[in-house]
PDB file of C-alpha atoms and ligand atoms in Angstrom:
ATOM      1  CA  MET A  14     130.951   9.062 -81.108  1.00  0.00           C
ATOM      2  CA  LEU A  15     128.595  11.908 -80.228  1.00  0.00           C
ATOM      3  CA  ARG A  16     127.720  12.323 -83.889  1.00  0.00           C
ATOM      4  CA  ALA A  17     127.051   8.584 -84.235  1.00  0.00           C
ATOM      5  CA  LEU A  18     124.872   8.672 -81.145  1.00  0.00           C
ATOM      6  CA  SER A  19     122.820  11.639 -82.325  1.00  0.00           C
ATOM      7  CA  LEU A  20     122.333   9.984 -85.722  1.00  0.00           C
ATOM      8  CA  PHE A  21     121.123   6.898 -83.897  1.00  0.00           C
ATOM      9  CA  VAL A  22     118.658   8.938 -81.824  1.00  0.00           C
ATOM     10  CA  VAL A  23     117.344  10.677 -84.941  1.00  0.00           C
ATOM     11  CA  GLY A  24     116.932   7.281 -86.599  1.00  0.00           C
ATOM     12  CA  VAL A  25     115.006   5.879 -83.657  1.00  0.00           C
ATOM     13  CA  CYS A  26     112.753   8.957 -83.461  1.00  0.00           C
ATOM     14  CA  ALA A  27     112.041   8.792 -87.208  1.00  0.00           C
ATOM     15  CA  ASN A  28     110.968   5.179 -86.819  1.00  0.00           C
ATOM     16  CA  VAL A  29     108.702   6.021 -83.906  1.00  0.00           C
ATOM     17  CA  LEU A  30     107.195   9.026 -85.662  1.00  0.00           C
ATOM     18  CA  VAL A  31     106.154   7.201 -88.809  1.00  0.00           C
ATOM     19  CA  GLY A  32     105.563   3.866 -87.070  1.00  0.00           C
ATOM     20  CA  LEU A  33     107.775   1.883 -89.420  1.00  0.00           C
ATOM     21  CA  PRO A  34     108.947  -1.591 -88.472  1.00  0.00           C
ATOM     22  CA  ALA A  35     112.559  -1.505 -87.336  1.00  0.00           C
ATOM     23  CA  PHE A  36     114.091  -3.216 -90.375  1.00  0.00           C
ATOM     24  CA  ALA A  37     117.619  -2.563 -89.176  1.00  0.00           C
ATOM     25  CA  GLN A  38     117.436  -4.779 -86.123  1.00  0.00           C
ATOM     26  CA  SER A  39     116.642  -8.340 -87.124  1.00  0.00           C
ATOM     27  CA  PRO A  40     115.839 -10.668 -84.252  1.00  0.00           C
ATOM     28  CA  ALA A  41     118.527 -12.855 -82.769  1.00  0.00           C
ATOM     29  CA  ASP A  42     116.818 -16.068 -83.737  1.00  0.00           C
ATOM     30  CA  LEU A  43     114.978 -16.401 -87.061  1.00  0.00           C
ATOM     31  CA  THR A  44     115.102 -19.577 -89.140  1.00  0.00           C
ATOM     32  CA  LEU A  45     113.299 -20.944 -92.195  1.00  0.00           C
ATOM     33  CA  THR A  46     112.892 -24.661 -92.914  1.00  0.00           C
ATOM     34  CA  ARG A  47     111.479 -26.102 -96.129  1.00  0.00           C
ATOM     35  CA  ILE A  48     109.272 -29.147 -95.673  1.00  0.00           C
ATOM     36  CA  ASP A  49     108.334 -31.394 -98.588  1.00  0.00           C
ATOM     37  CA  CYS A  50     104.560 -31.368 -99.109  1.00  0.00           C
ATOM     38  CA  GLY A  51     104.284 -33.347-102.342  1.00  0.00           C
ATOM     39  CA  THR A  52     105.639 -33.917-105.852  1.00  0.00           C
ATOM     40  CA  GLY A  53     103.724 -33.917-109.120  1.00  0.00           C
ATOM     41  CA  ALA A  54     102.925 -37.523-110.087  1.00  0.00           C
ATOM     42  CA  THR A  55     103.307 -36.596-113.761  1.00  0.00           C
ATOM     43  CA  PRO A  56     104.976 -33.602-115.425  1.00  0.00           C
ATOM     44  CA  THR A  57     102.690 -30.643-116.086  1.00  0.00           C
ATOM     45  CA  ASP A  58     102.451 -29.320-119.655  1.00  0.00           C
ATOM     46  CA  VAL A  59     102.625 -25.677-118.586  1.00  0.00           C
ATOM     47  CA  GLY A  60     101.757 -24.470-122.093  1.00  0.00           C
ATOM     48  CA  GLN A  61      98.173 -25.597-121.457  1.00  0.00           C
ATOM     49  CA  ARG A  62      96.572 -23.937-118.427  1.00  0.00           C
ATOM     50  CA  PHE A  63      99.555 -21.983-117.126  1.00  0.00           C
ATOM     51  CA  THR A  64      99.553 -19.285-119.809  1.00  0.00           C
ATOM     52  CA  ASP A  65      96.881 -17.110-121.364  1.00  0.00           C
ATOM     53  CA  THR A  66      99.192 -16.025-124.210  1.00  0.00           C
ATOM     54  CA  PHE A  67     100.200 -19.420-125.654  1.00  0.00           C
ATOM     55  CA  ALA A  68     103.676 -19.151-124.128  1.00  0.00           C
ATOM     56  CA  TYR A  69     105.984 -21.999-122.938  1.00  0.00           C
ATOM     57  CA  LYS A  70     105.433 -24.180-125.996  1.00  0.00           C
ATOM     58  CA  ASP A  71     106.159 -27.848-125.178  1.00  0.00           C
ATOM     59  CA  LEU A  72     107.596 -26.953-121.759  1.00  0.00           C
ATOM     60  CA  LYS A  73     106.860 -29.715-119.260  1.00  0.00           C
ATOM     61  CA  LEU A  74     107.727 -29.305-115.577  1.00  0.00           C
ATOM     62  CA  THR A  75     107.292 -31.554-112.576  1.00  0.00           C
ATOM     63  CA  PHE A  76     105.799 -29.364-109.891  1.00  0.00           C
ATOM     64  CA  THR A  77     106.857 -29.644-106.287  1.00  0.00           C
ATOM     65  CA  PHE A  78     104.659 -28.729-103.320  1.00  0.00           C
ATOM     66  CA  SER A  79     106.301 -26.911-100.470  1.00  0.00           C
ATOM     67  CA  CYS A  80     105.481 -26.079 -96.861  1.00  0.00           C
ATOM     68  CA  TYR A  81     107.644 -23.950 -94.576  1.00  0.00           C
ATOM     69  CA  LEU A  82     108.347 -23.577 -90.881  1.00  0.00           C
ATOM     70  CA  ILE A  83     109.530 -20.245 -89.537  1.00  0.00           C
ATOM     71  CA  LYS A  84     110.971 -19.997 -86.028  1.00  0.00           C
ATOM     72  CA  HIS A  85     111.078 -16.497 -84.560  1.00  0.00           C
ATOM     73  CA  GLY A  86     112.497 -16.555 -81.044  1.00  0.00           C
ATOM     74  CA  ASP A  87     110.279 -19.092 -79.297  1.00  0.00           C
ATOM     75  CA  ASP A  88     107.373 -18.659 -81.717  1.00  0.00           C
ATOM     76  CA  TYR A  89     106.534 -20.849 -84.702  1.00  0.00           C
ATOM     77  CA  MET A  90     104.756 -20.009 -87.926  1.00  0.00           C
ATOM     78  CA  VAL A  91     103.799 -22.416 -90.726  1.00  0.00           C
ATOM     79  CA  TRP A  92     103.492 -21.101 -94.286  1.00  0.00           C
ATOM     80  CA  ASP A  93     101.281 -23.172 -96.625  1.00  0.00           C
ATOM     81  CA  THR A  94     100.251 -26.728 -95.840  1.00  0.00           C
ATOM     82  CA  GLY A  95     100.365 -28.673 -99.141  1.00  0.00           C
ATOM     83  CA  TYR A  96      98.234 -31.685 -99.901  1.00  0.00           C
ATOM     84  CA  ALA A  97      97.264 -34.115 -97.147  1.00  0.00           C
ATOM     85  CA  PRO A  98      99.016 -37.519 -97.445  1.00  0.00           C
ATOM     86  CA  GLY A  99      96.993 -40.134 -99.327  1.00  0.00           C
ATOM     87  CA  THR A 100      94.594 -37.697-100.968  1.00  0.00           C
ATOM     88  CA  ASN A 101      96.038 -37.920-104.493  1.00  0.00           C
ATOM     89  CA  PRO A 102      99.098 -39.252-106.383  1.00  0.00           C
ATOM     90  CA  SER A 103     100.990 -35.956-105.909  1.00  0.00           C
ATOM     91  CA  ALA A 104     100.486 -35.857-102.122  1.00  0.00           C
ATOM     92  CA  PRO A 105     103.449 -36.280 -99.739  1.00  0.00           C
ATOM     93  CA  LYS A 106     104.180 -39.658 -98.133  1.00  0.00           C
ATOM     94  CA  VAL A 107     104.800 -38.070 -94.731  1.00  0.00           C
ATOM     95  CA  GLY A 108     102.435 -35.447 -93.306  1.00  0.00           C
ATOM     96  CA  LEU A 109     103.353 -31.991 -92.087  1.00  0.00           C
ATOM     97  CA  ALA A 110     102.609 -32.772 -88.418  1.00  0.00           C
ATOM     98  CA  ASP A 111     104.995 -35.760 -88.538  1.00  0.00           C
ATOM     99  CA  ARG A 112     107.675 -33.642 -90.189  1.00  0.00           C
ATOM    100  CA  LEU A 113     107.283 -31.066 -87.423  1.00  0.00           C
ATOM    101  CA  LYS A 114     107.676 -33.839 -84.830  1.00  0.00           C
ATOM    102  CA  GLU A 115     111.042 -34.660 -86.410  1.00  0.00           C
ATOM    103  CA  LEU A 116     111.930 -31.034 -85.638  1.00  0.00           C
ATOM    104  CA  LYS A 117     110.590 -31.477 -82.081  1.00  0.00           C
ATOM    105  CA  VAL A 118     107.703 -29.100 -82.727  1.00  0.00           C
ATOM    106  CA  ALA A 119     104.147 -30.076 -81.762  1.00  0.00           C
ATOM    107  CA  PRO A 120     101.389 -28.692 -84.024  1.00  0.00           C
ATOM    108  CA  ALA A 121      99.719 -27.142 -80.946  1.00  0.00           C
ATOM    109  CA  GLN A 122     102.862 -25.023 -80.424  1.00  0.00           C
ATOM    110  CA  VAL A 123     102.391 -23.297 -83.770  1.00  0.00           C
ATOM    111  CA  LYS A 124     101.225 -19.731 -83.169  1.00  0.00           C
ATOM    112  CA  TYR A 125     100.487 -18.646 -86.740  1.00  0.00           C
ATOM    113  CA  VAL A 126      99.546 -20.448 -89.931  1.00  0.00           C
ATOM    114  CA  GLY A 127      99.767 -18.303 -93.044  1.00  0.00           C
ATOM    115  CA  ILE A 128      98.464 -19.553 -96.346  1.00  0.00           C
ATOM    116  CA  SER A 129      99.201 -18.019 -99.715  1.00  0.00           C
ATOM    117  CA  HIS A 130      95.708 -18.861-101.001  1.00  0.00           C
ATOM    118  CA  PHE A 131      92.737 -21.197-100.792  1.00  0.00           C
ATOM    119  CA  HIS A 132      93.681 -23.845-103.388  1.00  0.00           C
ATOM    120  CA  GLY A 133      93.764 -27.478-102.252  1.00  0.00           C
ATOM    121  CA  ASP A 134      97.515 -27.941-102.770  1.00  0.00           C
ATOM    122  CA  HIS A 135      98.204 -25.210-100.186  1.00  0.00           C
ATOM    123  CA  THR A 136      95.456 -25.942 -97.658  1.00  0.00           C
ATOM    124  CA  GLY A 137      95.382 -29.743 -97.295  1.00  0.00           C
ATOM    125  CA  GLN A 138      96.889 -29.924 -93.792  1.00  0.00           C
ATOM    126  CA  LEU A 139      95.399 -27.066 -91.796  1.00  0.00           C
ATOM    127  CA  GLU A 140      93.621 -29.324 -89.319  1.00  0.00           C
ATOM    128  CA  PRO A 141      96.425 -30.098 -86.780  1.00  0.00           C
ATOM    129  CA  PHE A 142      97.159 -26.475 -85.838  1.00  0.00           C
ATOM    130  CA  THR A 143      94.535 -26.128 -83.129  1.00  0.00           C
ATOM    131  CA  ASN A 144      96.004 -23.071 -81.354  1.00  0.00           C
ATOM    132  CA  ALA A 145      97.136 -21.079 -84.343  1.00  0.00           C
ATOM    133  CA  THR A 146      95.800 -17.832 -85.739  1.00  0.00           C
ATOM    134  CA  LEU A 147      95.191 -18.241 -89.459  1.00  0.00           C
ATOM    135  CA  PHE A 148      96.383 -15.481 -91.793  1.00  0.00           C
ATOM    136  CA  ILE A 149      94.499 -15.509 -95.100  1.00  0.00           C
ATOM    137  CA  GLY A 150      93.768 -12.745 -97.596  1.00  0.00           C
ATOM    138  CA  LYS A 151      90.262 -11.408 -96.986  1.00  0.00           C
ATOM    139  CA  GLY A 152      89.334 -11.961-100.631  1.00  0.00           C
ATOM    140  CA  ASP A 153      90.037 -15.678-100.171  1.00  0.00           C
ATOM    141  CA  TRP A 154      88.385 -15.942 -96.744  1.00  0.00           C
ATOM    142  CA  ASP A 155      85.220 -14.332 -98.137  1.00  0.00           C
ATOM    143  CA  GLN A 156      85.075 -17.089-100.770  1.00  0.00           C
ATOM    144  CA  ILE A 157      85.691 -19.885 -98.247  1.00  0.00           C
ATOM    145  CA  THR A 158      82.822 -18.613 -96.089  1.00  0.00           C
ATOM    146  CA  SER A 159      80.495 -17.757 -98.983  1.00  0.00           C
ATOM    147  CA  PRO A 160      77.305 -19.787 -99.594  1.00  0.00           C
ATOM    148  CA  THR A 161      78.518 -20.030-103.208  1.00  0.00           C
ATOM    149  CA  PRO A 162      82.351 -20.271-103.114  1.00  0.00           C
ATOM    150  CA  MET A 163      84.190 -19.816-106.403  1.00  0.00           C
ATOM    151  CA  GLN A 164      85.647 -22.798-108.227  1.00  0.00           C
ATOM    152  CA  GLY A 165      88.924 -23.990-106.734  1.00  0.00           C
ATOM    153  CA  ALA A 166      88.274 -22.677-103.207  1.00  0.00           C
ATOM    154  CA  ASN A 167      89.081 -25.671-100.968  1.00  0.00           C
ATOM    155  CA  VAL A 168      86.308 -25.147 -98.416  1.00  0.00           C
ATOM    156  CA  ALA A 169      86.743 -28.671 -96.993  1.00  0.00           C
ATOM    157  CA  GLY A 170      90.304 -27.824 -95.953  1.00  0.00           C
ATOM    158  CA  PHE A 171      88.993 -25.142 -93.567  1.00  0.00           C
ATOM    159  CA  LYS A 172      86.281 -27.314 -91.976  1.00  0.00           C
ATOM    160  CA  SER A 173      87.848 -27.523 -88.508  1.00  0.00           C
ATOM    161  CA  TRP A 174      88.644 -23.816 -88.580  1.00  0.00           C
ATOM    162  CA  ILE A 175      85.025 -22.946 -89.291  1.00  0.00           C
ATOM    163  CA  ASP A 176      83.351 -25.628 -87.130  1.00  0.00           C
ATOM    164  CA  GLU A 177      85.528 -24.942 -84.069  1.00  0.00           C
ATOM    165  CA  LYS A 178      85.547 -21.172 -84.597  1.00  0.00           C
ATOM    166  CA  ARG A 179      89.333 -21.073 -84.534  1.00  0.00           C
ATOM    167  CA  LYS A 180      91.150 -17.737 -84.736  1.00  0.00           C
ATOM    168  CA  VAL A 181      91.255 -16.186 -88.220  1.00  0.00           C
ATOM    169  CA  GLU A 182      92.748 -12.874 -89.263  1.00  0.00           C
ATOM    170  CA  PRO A 183      91.523 -12.052 -92.784  1.00  0.00           C
ATOM    171  CA  LEU A 184      94.097  -9.664 -94.251  1.00  0.00           C
ATOM    172  CA  THR A 185      93.242  -6.609 -96.341  1.00  0.00           C
ATOM    173  CA  GLY A 186      96.854  -5.430 -96.584  1.00  0.00           C
ATOM    174  CA  ASP A 187     100.341  -6.577 -95.618  1.00  0.00           C
ATOM    175  CA  LYS A 188     100.899  -8.148 -92.186  1.00  0.00           C
ATOM    176  CA  ASP A 189     104.074  -7.610 -90.169  1.00  0.00           C
ATOM    177  CA  VAL A 190     103.680 -10.897 -88.313  1.00  0.00           C
ATOM    178  CA  PHE A 191     106.021 -10.373 -85.352  1.00  0.00           C
ATOM    179  CA  GLY A 192     105.983  -6.555 -85.351  1.00  0.00           C
ATOM    180  CA  ASP A 193     109.705  -6.236 -86.091  1.00  0.00           C
ATOM    181  CA  GLY A 194     109.685  -6.339 -89.899  1.00  0.00           C
ATOM    182  CA  SER A 195     111.336  -9.756 -90.020  1.00  0.00           C
ATOM    183  CA  VAL A 196     108.387 -11.712 -91.452  1.00  0.00           C
ATOM    184  CA  ILE A 197     105.822  -9.931 -93.623  1.00  0.00           C
ATOM    185  CA  VAL A 198     102.794 -11.378 -95.401  1.00  0.00           C
ATOM    186  CA  LEU A 199     102.599  -9.463 -98.695  1.00  0.00           C
ATOM    187  CA  ARG A 200      99.312  -8.738-100.393  1.00  0.00           C
ATOM    188  CA  THR A 201      99.770 -10.117-103.922  1.00  0.00           C
ATOM    189  CA  PRO A 202      96.273 -10.714-105.360  1.00  0.00           C
ATOM    190  CA  GLY A 203      95.494 -12.013-108.817  1.00  0.00           C
ATOM    191  CA  HIS A 204      95.962 -15.770-108.774  1.00  0.00           C
ATOM    192  CA  THR A 205      93.046 -15.723-106.326  1.00  0.00           C
ATOM    193  CA  PRO A 206      91.183 -12.688-104.899  1.00  0.00           C
ATOM    194  CA  GLY A 207      93.182 -12.670-101.650  1.00  0.00           C
ATOM    195  CA  HIS A 208      96.508 -14.226-102.650  1.00  0.00           C
ATOM    196  CA  SER A 209      99.559 -13.500-100.440  1.00  0.00           C
ATOM    197  CA  ALA A 210     103.325 -14.054-100.619  1.00  0.00           C
ATOM    198  CA  LEU A 211     105.760 -14.070 -97.681  1.00  0.00           C
ATOM    199  CA  LEU A 212     108.963 -12.132 -97.051  1.00  0.00           C
ATOM    200  CA  VAL A 213     111.325 -13.638 -94.457  1.00  0.00           C
ATOM    201  CA  ARG A 214     114.322 -11.450 -93.657  1.00  0.00           C
ATOM    202  CA  LEU A 215     116.996 -13.900 -92.532  1.00  0.00           C
ATOM    203  CA  LYS A 216     120.176 -12.634 -90.923  1.00  0.00           C
ATOM    204  CA  GLU A 217     122.760 -14.802 -92.700  1.00  0.00           C
ATOM    205  CA  MET A 218     121.017 -15.721 -95.957  1.00  0.00           C
ATOM    206  CA  GLY A 219     119.343 -12.343 -96.351  1.00  0.00           C
ATOM    207  CA  PRO A 220     115.708 -11.767 -97.319  1.00  0.00           C
ATOM    208  CA  VAL A 221     113.794 -14.667 -98.863  1.00  0.00           C
ATOM    209  CA  LEU A 222     110.572 -14.160-100.816  1.00  0.00           C
ATOM    210  CA  LEU A 223     108.243 -17.176-100.863  1.00  0.00           C
ATOM    211  CA  SER A 224     106.063 -16.763-103.943  1.00  0.00           C
ATOM    212  CA  GLY A 225     102.923 -18.688-103.107  1.00  0.00           C
ATOM    213  CA  ASP A 226     101.312 -19.093-106.544  1.00  0.00           C
ATOM    214  CA  ALA A 227     101.827 -15.463-107.571  1.00  0.00           C
ATOM    215  CA  VAL A 228     104.077 -17.288-110.037  1.00  0.00           C
ATOM    216  CA  HIS A 229     104.437 -21.054-110.612  1.00  0.00           C
ATOM    217  CA  PHE A 230     107.848 -21.424-112.311  1.00  0.00           C
ATOM    218  CA  HIS A 231     110.885 -19.438-113.461  1.00  0.00           C
ATOM    219  CA  GLU A 232     109.687 -18.747-117.015  1.00  0.00           C
ATOM    220  CA  ASN A 233     106.374 -17.522-115.616  1.00  0.00           C
ATOM    221  CA  TYR A 234     108.172 -15.057-113.276  1.00  0.00           C
ATOM    222  CA  GLN A 235     110.542 -13.804-115.978  1.00  0.00           C
ATOM    223  CA  SER A 236     107.799 -13.119-118.541  1.00  0.00           C
ATOM    224  CA  ASN A 237     105.048 -11.833-116.175  1.00  0.00           C
ATOM    225  CA  GLY A 238     103.014 -14.813-117.375  1.00  0.00           C
ATOM    226  CA  VAL A 239      99.433 -15.335-116.249  1.00  0.00           C
ATOM    227  CA  PRO A 240      97.754 -18.751-116.032  1.00  0.00           C
ATOM    228  CA  SER A 241      94.440 -18.813-117.873  1.00  0.00           C
ATOM    229  CA  PHE A 242      92.606 -19.872-114.695  1.00  0.00           C
ATOM    230  CA  ASN A 243      93.767 -16.917-112.586  1.00  0.00           C
ATOM    231  CA  PHE A 244      91.125 -14.739-110.933  1.00  0.00           C
ATOM    232  CA  ASP A 245      92.373 -11.342-112.164  1.00  0.00           C
ATOM    233  CA  ARG A 246      94.917 -10.803-114.952  1.00  0.00           C
ATOM    234  CA  ALA A 247      95.767  -7.163-114.199  1.00  0.00           C
ATOM    235  CA  ALA A 248      96.167  -7.839-110.484  1.00  0.00           C
ATOM    236  CA  THR A 249      98.425 -10.822-111.244  1.00  0.00           C
ATOM    237  CA  VAL A 250     100.776  -8.723-113.387  1.00  0.00           C
ATOM    238  CA  ALA A 251     100.793  -5.934-110.791  1.00  0.00           C
ATOM    239  CA  SER A 252     101.646  -8.439-108.040  1.00  0.00           C
ATOM    240  CA  ILE A 253     104.529  -9.920-110.052  1.00  0.00           C
ATOM    241  CA  GLU A 254     105.823  -6.384-110.677  1.00  0.00           C
ATOM    242  CA  ARG A 255     105.554  -5.611-106.974  1.00  0.00           C
ATOM    243  CA  MET A 256     107.517  -8.740-106.113  1.00  0.00           C
ATOM    244  CA  LYS A 257     110.242  -7.886-108.627  1.00  0.00           C
ATOM    245  CA  GLN A 258     110.621  -4.397-107.144  1.00  0.00           C
ATOM    246  CA  ILE A 259     110.842  -5.794-103.606  1.00  0.00           C
ATOM    247  CA  VAL A 260     113.413  -8.343-104.751  1.00  0.00           C
ATOM    248  CA  GLY A 261     115.486  -5.570-106.332  1.00  0.00           C
ATOM    249  CA  ASN A 262     115.171  -3.186-103.404  1.00  0.00           C
ATOM    250  CA  VAL A 263     115.964  -5.576-100.544  1.00  0.00           C
ATOM    251  CA  LYS A 264     118.065  -8.041-102.597  1.00  0.00           C
ATOM    252  CA  ALA A 265     115.825 -10.976-101.817  1.00  0.00           C
ATOM    253  CA  THR A 266     116.201 -14.571-102.959  1.00  0.00           C
ATOM    254  CA  VAL A 267     112.994 -15.625-104.721  1.00  0.00           C
ATOM    255  CA  ILE A 268     111.734 -19.103-103.978  1.00  0.00           C
ATOM    256  CA  ILE A 269     109.000 -20.171-106.377  1.00  0.00           C
ATOM    257  CA  GLN A 270     107.187 -22.706-104.292  1.00  0.00           C
ATOM    258  CA  HIS A 271     106.151 -25.067-107.128  1.00  0.00           C
ATOM    259  CA  ASP A 272     109.481 -24.921-108.987  1.00  0.00           C
ATOM    260  CA  MET A 273     111.814 -27.891-108.340  1.00  0.00           C
ATOM    261  CA  ARG A 274     114.750 -25.763-109.442  1.00  0.00           C
ATOM    262  CA  ASP A 275     114.310 -23.569-106.351  1.00  0.00           C
ATOM    263  CA  ILE A 276     114.356 -26.318-103.717  1.00  0.00           C
ATOM    264  CA  GLY A 277     118.147 -26.203-103.475  1.00  0.00           C
ATOM    265  CA  LYS A 278     118.131 -22.522-102.533  1.00  0.00           C
ATOM    266  CA  LEU A 279     117.307 -23.593 -98.976  1.00  0.00           C
ATOM    267  CA  PRO A 280     119.150 -26.261 -96.957  1.00  0.00           C
ATOM    268  CA  ALA A 281     117.721 -29.785 -97.200  1.00  0.00           C
ATOM    269  CA  PHE A 282     115.333 -30.818 -94.402  1.00  0.00           C
ATOM    270  CA  PRO A 283     115.781 -30.951 -91.456  1.00  0.00           C
ATOM    271  CA  ALA A 284     118.372 -28.169 -91.721  1.00  0.00           C
ATOM    272  CA  ALA A 285     117.137 -24.570 -91.568  1.00  0.00           C
ATOM    273  CA  ALA A 286     118.248 -21.410 -93.316  1.00  0.00           C
ATOM    274  CA  LYS A 287     119.351 -18.685 -90.907  1.00  0.00           C
TER     275      LYS A 287
HETATM  276 ZN1   ZN B  30      97.094 -22.043-106.675  1.00  0.00          ZN
END
């Protein structure tokens, strides 16, 4: 007993000394809900733009578009916001705000919105979250606010954030969102300059790694594949390697956000993973 206690004290002190998040103690209440944010109107020939090495010959995949709600105690975080309904044939029929209402969550209650990157299929429904702090990689935020944004940066999606001077936290490294190690935005650049992924350490299901577009589909993850339109090839490969090491070290379930085959890894809406 005494030995166990002293080990505990040493453990606590070590955490304090190096300022590490307390990974051992996950919060009592952490859930993750997948929300449908669109489906590809036609299958994508991934051998075209989604490889710079002529891989995936003849492979056609119907992409899905995913948004997520994380509940941590009484706080809510949204991860990625998909396309806005009605904007294109792949957009969802029901918007994110309406889906949240089904879960009895008002958009104004959402404390944090994290986005993996600035592309339009991840930033189409930012507008409703009037009280949230936006987490975005600094490399992406710099493009959104540049007089000459790079191609693919969905500046229009951030209009209310810029016009109303809403809270933004441009990230230069990882972000331990709730300060307890349970939800961490991971710096994974390459697809875009400031791309991020998200680690959610659930109590029952175990850690879940939401990919953003660090990878787009299983074959892409397995082969360290790089789409030809990515911002930085070397950074992309390094980010995929980082994700694989995290997955191995913490035994995480990878959810590739555009891959239909990963939808079933989480309970069907409105149920949440715990
Ligand atoms: Zn993208």
